[in-house]
Each structure stands twice: as structure tokens, then as C-alpha cells.
Short mmCIF file of C-alpha atoms in Angstrom, two decimals:
data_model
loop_
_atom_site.label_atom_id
_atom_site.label_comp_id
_atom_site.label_asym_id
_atom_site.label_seq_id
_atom_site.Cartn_x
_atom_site.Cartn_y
_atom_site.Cartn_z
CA UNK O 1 0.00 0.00 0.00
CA UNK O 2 1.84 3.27 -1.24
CA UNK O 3 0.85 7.04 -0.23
CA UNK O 4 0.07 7.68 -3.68
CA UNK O 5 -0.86 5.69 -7.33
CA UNK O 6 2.14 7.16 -9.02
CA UNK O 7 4.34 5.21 -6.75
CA UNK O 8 3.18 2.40 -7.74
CA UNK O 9 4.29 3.09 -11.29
CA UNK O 10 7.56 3.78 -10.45
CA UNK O 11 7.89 0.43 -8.27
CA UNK O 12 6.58 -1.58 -11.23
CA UNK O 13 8.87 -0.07 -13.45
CA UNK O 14 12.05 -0.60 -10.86
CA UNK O 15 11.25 -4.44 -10.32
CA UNK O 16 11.06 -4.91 -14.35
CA UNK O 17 14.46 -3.12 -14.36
CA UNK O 18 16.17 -4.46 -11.56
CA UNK O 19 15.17 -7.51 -12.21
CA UNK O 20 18.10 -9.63 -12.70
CA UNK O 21 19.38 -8.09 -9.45
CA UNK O 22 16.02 -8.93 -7.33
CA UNK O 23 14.42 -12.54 -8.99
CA UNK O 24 12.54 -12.88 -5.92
CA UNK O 25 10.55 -9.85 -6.73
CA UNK O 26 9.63 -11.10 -10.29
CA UNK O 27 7.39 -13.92 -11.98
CA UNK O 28 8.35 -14.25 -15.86
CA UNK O 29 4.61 -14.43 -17.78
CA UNK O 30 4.03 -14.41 -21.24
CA UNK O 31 7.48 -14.07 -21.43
CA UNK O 32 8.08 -10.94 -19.42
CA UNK O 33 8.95 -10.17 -16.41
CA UNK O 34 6.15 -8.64 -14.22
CA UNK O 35 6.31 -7.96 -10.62
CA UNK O 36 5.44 -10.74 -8.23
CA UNK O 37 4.19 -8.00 -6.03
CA UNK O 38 0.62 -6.98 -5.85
CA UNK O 39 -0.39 -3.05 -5.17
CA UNK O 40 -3.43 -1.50 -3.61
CA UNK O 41 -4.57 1.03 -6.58
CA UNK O 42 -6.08 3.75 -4.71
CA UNK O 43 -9.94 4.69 -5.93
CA UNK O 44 -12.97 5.58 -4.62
CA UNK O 45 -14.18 1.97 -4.89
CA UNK O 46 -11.14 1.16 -2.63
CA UNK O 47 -11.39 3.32 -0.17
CA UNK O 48 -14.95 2.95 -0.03
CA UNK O 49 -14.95 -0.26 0.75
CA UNK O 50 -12.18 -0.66 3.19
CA UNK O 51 -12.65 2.74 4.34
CA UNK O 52 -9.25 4.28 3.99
CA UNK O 53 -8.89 7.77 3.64
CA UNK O 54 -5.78 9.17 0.87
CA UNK O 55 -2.33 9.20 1.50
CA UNK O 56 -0.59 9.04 5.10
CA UNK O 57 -3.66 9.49 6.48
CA UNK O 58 -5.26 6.24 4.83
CA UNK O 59 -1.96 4.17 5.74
CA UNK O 60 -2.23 5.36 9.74
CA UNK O 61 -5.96 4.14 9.57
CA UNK O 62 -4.99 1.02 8.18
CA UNK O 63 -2.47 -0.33 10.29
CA UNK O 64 -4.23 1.58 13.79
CA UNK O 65 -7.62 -0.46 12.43
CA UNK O 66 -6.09 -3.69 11.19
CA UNK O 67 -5.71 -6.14 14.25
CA UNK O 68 -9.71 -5.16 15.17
CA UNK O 69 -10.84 -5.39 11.47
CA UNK O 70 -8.83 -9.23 11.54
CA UNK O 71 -10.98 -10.24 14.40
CA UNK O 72 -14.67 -10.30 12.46
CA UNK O 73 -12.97 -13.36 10.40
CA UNK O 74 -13.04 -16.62 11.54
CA UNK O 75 -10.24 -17.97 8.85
CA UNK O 76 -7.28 -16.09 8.39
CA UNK O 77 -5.40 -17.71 5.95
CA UNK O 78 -2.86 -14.39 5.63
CA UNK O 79 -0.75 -15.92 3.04
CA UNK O 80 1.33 -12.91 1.62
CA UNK O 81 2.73 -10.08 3.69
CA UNK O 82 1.03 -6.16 3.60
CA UNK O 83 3.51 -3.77 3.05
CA UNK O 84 2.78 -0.10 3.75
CA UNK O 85 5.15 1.98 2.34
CA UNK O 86 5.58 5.72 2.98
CA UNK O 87 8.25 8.41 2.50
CA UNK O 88 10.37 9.51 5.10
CA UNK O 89 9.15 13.08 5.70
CA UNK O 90 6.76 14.69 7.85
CA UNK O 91 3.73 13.54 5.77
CA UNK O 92 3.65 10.10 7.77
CA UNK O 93 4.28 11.35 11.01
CA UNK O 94 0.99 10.03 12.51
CA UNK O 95 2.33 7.19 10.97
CA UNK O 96 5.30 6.60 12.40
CA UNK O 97 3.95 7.29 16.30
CA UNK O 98 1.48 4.18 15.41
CA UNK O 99 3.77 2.06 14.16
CA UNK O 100 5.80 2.60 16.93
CA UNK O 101 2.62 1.74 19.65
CA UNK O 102 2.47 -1.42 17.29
CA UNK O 103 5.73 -2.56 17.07
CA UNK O 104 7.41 -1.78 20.55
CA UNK O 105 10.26 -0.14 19.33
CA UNK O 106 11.23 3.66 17.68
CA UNK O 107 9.84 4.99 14.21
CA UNK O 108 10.94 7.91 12.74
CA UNK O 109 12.73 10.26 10.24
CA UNK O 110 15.84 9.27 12.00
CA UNK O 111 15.79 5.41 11.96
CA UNK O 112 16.75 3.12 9.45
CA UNK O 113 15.33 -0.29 10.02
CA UNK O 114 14.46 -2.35 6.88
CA UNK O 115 10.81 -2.92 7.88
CA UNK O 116 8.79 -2.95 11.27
CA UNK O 117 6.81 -5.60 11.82
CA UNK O 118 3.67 -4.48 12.86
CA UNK O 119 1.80 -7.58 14.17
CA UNK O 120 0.21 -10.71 11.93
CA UNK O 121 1.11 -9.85 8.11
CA UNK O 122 1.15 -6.21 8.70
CA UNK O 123 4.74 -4.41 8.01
CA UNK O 124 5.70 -0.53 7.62
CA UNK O 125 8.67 0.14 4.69
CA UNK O 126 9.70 3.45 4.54
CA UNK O 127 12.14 5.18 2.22
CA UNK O 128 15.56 4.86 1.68
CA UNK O 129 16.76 7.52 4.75
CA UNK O 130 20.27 8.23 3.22
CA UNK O 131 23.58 8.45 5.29
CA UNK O 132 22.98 10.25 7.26
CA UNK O 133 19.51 9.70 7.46
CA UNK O 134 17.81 12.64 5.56
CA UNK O 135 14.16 13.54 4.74
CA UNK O 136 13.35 11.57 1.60
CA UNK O 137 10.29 11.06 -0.81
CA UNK O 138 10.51 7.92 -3.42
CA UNK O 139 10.87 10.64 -6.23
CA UNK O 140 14.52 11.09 -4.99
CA UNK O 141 15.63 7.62 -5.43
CA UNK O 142 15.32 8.90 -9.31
CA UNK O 143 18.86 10.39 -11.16
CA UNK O 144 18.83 14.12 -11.26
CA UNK O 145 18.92 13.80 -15.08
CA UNK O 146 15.10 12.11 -14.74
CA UNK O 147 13.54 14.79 -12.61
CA UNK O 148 15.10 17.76 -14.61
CA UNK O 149 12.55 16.03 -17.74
CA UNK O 150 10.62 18.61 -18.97
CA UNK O 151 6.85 17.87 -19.99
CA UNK O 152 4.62 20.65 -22.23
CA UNK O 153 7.84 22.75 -21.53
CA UNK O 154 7.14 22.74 -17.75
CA UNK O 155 9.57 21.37 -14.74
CA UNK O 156 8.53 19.18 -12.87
CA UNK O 157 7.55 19.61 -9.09
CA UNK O 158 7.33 16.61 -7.20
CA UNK O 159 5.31 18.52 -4.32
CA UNK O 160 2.04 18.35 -6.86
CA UNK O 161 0.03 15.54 -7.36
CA UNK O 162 -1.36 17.55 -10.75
CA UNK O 163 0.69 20.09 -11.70
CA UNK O 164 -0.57 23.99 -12.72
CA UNK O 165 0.64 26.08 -15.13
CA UNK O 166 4.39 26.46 -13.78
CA UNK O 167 5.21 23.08 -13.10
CA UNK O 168 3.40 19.26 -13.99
CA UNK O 169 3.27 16.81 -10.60
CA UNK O 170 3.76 13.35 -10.23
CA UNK O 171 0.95 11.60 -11.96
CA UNK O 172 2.80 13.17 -15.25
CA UNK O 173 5.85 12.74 -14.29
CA UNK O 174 4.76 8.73 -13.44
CA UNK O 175 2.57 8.40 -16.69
CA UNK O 176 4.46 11.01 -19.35
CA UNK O 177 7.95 10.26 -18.10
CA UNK O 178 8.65 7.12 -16.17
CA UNK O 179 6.59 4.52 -17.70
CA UNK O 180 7.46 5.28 -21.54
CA UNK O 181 11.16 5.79 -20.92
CA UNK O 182 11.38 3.07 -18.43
CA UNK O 183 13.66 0.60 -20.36
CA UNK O 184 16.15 3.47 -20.52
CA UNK O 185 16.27 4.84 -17.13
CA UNK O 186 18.54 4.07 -14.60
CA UNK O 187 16.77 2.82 -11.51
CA UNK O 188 19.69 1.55 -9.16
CA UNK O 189 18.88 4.56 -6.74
CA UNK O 190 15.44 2.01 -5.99
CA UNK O 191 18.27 -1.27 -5.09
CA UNK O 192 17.94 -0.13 -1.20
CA UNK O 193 14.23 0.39 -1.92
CA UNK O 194 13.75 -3.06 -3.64
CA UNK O 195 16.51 -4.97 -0.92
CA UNK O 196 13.94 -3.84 1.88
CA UNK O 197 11.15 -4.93 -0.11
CA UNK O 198 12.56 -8.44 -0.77
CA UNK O 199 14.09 -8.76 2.81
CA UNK O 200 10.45 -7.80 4.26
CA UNK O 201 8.21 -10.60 2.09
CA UNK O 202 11.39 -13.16 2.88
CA UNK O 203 10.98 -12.21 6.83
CA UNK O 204 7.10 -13.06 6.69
CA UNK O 205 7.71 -16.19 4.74
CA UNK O 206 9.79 -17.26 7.50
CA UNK O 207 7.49 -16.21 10.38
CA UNK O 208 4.08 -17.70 8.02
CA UNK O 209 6.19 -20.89 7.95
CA UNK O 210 4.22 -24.26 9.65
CA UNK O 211 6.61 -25.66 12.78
CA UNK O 212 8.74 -28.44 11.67
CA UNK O 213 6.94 -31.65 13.15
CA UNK O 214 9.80 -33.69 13.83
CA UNK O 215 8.87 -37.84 14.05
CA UNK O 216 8.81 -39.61 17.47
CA UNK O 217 11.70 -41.91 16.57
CA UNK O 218 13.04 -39.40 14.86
CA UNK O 219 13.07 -37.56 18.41
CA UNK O 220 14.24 -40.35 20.08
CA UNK O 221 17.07 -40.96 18.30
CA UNK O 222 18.65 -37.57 18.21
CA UNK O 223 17.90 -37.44 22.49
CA UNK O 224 19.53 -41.13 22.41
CA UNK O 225 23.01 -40.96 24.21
#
């Protein structure tokens, strides 16, 4: 779950690129790569129906309702991991305080875990921080040379979802820029990005896994002097 839908383009596009770099991220069909990774597309159908609000303040709703919305099921089969994945700014800073409540230890701006678990298949991914850890939205983790693009002559301003007259925003920049040029952009600024994301679904695979049942005489014979 991202703060935005044009994130979700530019994730799409890094796995496809990075591919040979993250195979656990990928499933070859039809033979292409696509992204083994599946991605909440924000709407008003969505957020109608699981009642999530936009942005940060959808995300904070999600993971402060999500052990209480799990308890009206009776099977839980939780097979796959949800990832909420925010910038590292002051957008998600309601965020970061629940996360924290949920996961015992300190989020913020400042640390630089690979995920927090949040409790069943819940985990928070944030940005890349940067050494030292800096503010950071996932339009940074493009080259300069990307964001300096222009579009109808215009810059671009990452701050705008839409754009105005002065500058186009990021569902532009995501549709106009990143997706048709994607097979020649450079998108090794996402490898932290992508390591966290393949380090967080190989973490929940792990804790998902059934115990080991280990035979009686099995038993036995490794306790056997």
C-alpha cells in the first residue's frame, strides 16, 4: 500500500528493471517479467470499501484499524505479507507514532530499520533515509537527469500531485515520463528500496512458515546418548 498511485508506477517499473538483481521480486509471464508484487490502486471503490482515507492518512488508519478489522474473520489464511510503504518526511508522522505503539520499538525520520513488523502480516517500509539519514520522498531515489525532464515545456515539481501552469506533478511525471522511458532509465537509486522490499516478504515467509513436526523416533534418536 503506497501514499500515492504514481508510486506504484515507479515500483513496477524498478522491479522490471532491476530484475536480474532482485528474482525474488519477479514472476516471468508471457514471457516478461512482471512484478510478483501486488499493489493496492487507490480509488474511490477502494477506499470505499475498506474505508481508507488518501495518503498518510489512509496508511495510519490502516495499520491503527487492522488487528480489530482481523478479528470479524473466523479464517485467516494471511498468506502474503502487507507492506505499507511511505516516504520519510513529515507527511507520515501520525504514521510513524502508530507504528511505533504497534511494534514496541522507535519509528521515525531518524531510523533506518528495513521494515517494522507491525503484528500478523502487517509491516511498515519506509524510504531509503540516506547516510545520514535525511528527509526523503521515493521521487529522490530517481537520477537528477530524470527529474530535470521537462513535460509541455514545464519542470517538474514533485510537491504536486497535478501540476498547474508552472510546473506538472507526479501523476505526469509517473505516466508522461517514467513509464514510456522506463527501459532506458537508470533505476539503481530504488536497489535499497527493492533490498527492503525483498528482505520484508522473505521475513514473513519465514514467520508464516508451519513448525517443523519432527517424528517420534526421529526424536528419540537424536535425544539417544
Amino acid at each position: 500500500m503506497t501514499e500515492g498511485i504514481s508510486d506504484i508506477t515507479y515500483l513496477k517499473c524498478a522491479i522490471r528493471s532491476r530484475a536480474a538483481h532482485f528474482p525474488s521480486l519477479i514472476t516471468p509471464r508471457d514471457g516478461k517479467d512482471e512484478p510478483n508484487v501486488g499493489f493496492l490502486n487507490p480509488s474511490g471503490t477502494s477506499r470505499s470499501i475498506l474505508d481508507l482515507g488518501n495518503g498518510a492518512s489512509g496508511q495510519n488508519k490502516l495499520i491503527n484499524e487492522y488487528e480489530n478489522r482481523l478479528k470479524r474473520y473466523r479464517n485467516l489464511p494471511l498468506d502474503n505479507p502487507v507492506i505499507v510503504l511511505c516516504d520519510n518526511d513529515d507527511g507520515p508522522k501520525e504514521v510513524f507514532k502508530t507504528a511505533a505503539k504497534k511494534n514496541g520499538k522507535p519509528v521515525d525520520k531518524t531510523t533506518t530499520d528495513p521494515f517494522y513488523h507491525l503484528g500478523h502480516n502487517l509491516y511498515l517500509m519506509k524510504v531509503p533515509e540516506g547516510a545520514p539519514p535525511a528527509m526523503k520522498d521515493i521521487e529522490d531515489l530517481f537520477l537528477s537527469a530524470v527529474l530535470s525532464e521537462l513535460f509541455d515545456g514545464k519542470p517538474f515539481n514533485k510537491k504536486k500531485e497535478h501540476g498547474d501552469h508552472t510546473a506538472y506533478g507526479k501523476v505526469a511525471f509517473a505516466d508522461k515520463v517514467v513509464r514510456p522511458k522506463a527501459s532506458s532509465i537508470d533505476f539503481s537509486g530504488f536497489d535499497t528500496l527493492l533490498e527492503r522490499l525483498a528482505a520484508c516478504v522473505a521475513d514473513y515467509a519465514i514467520r508464516s512458515a508451519p513448525p517443523t513436526v519432527v517424528p517420534k523416533a526421529a526424536a528419540a534418536a537424536v535425544g539417544a546418548p
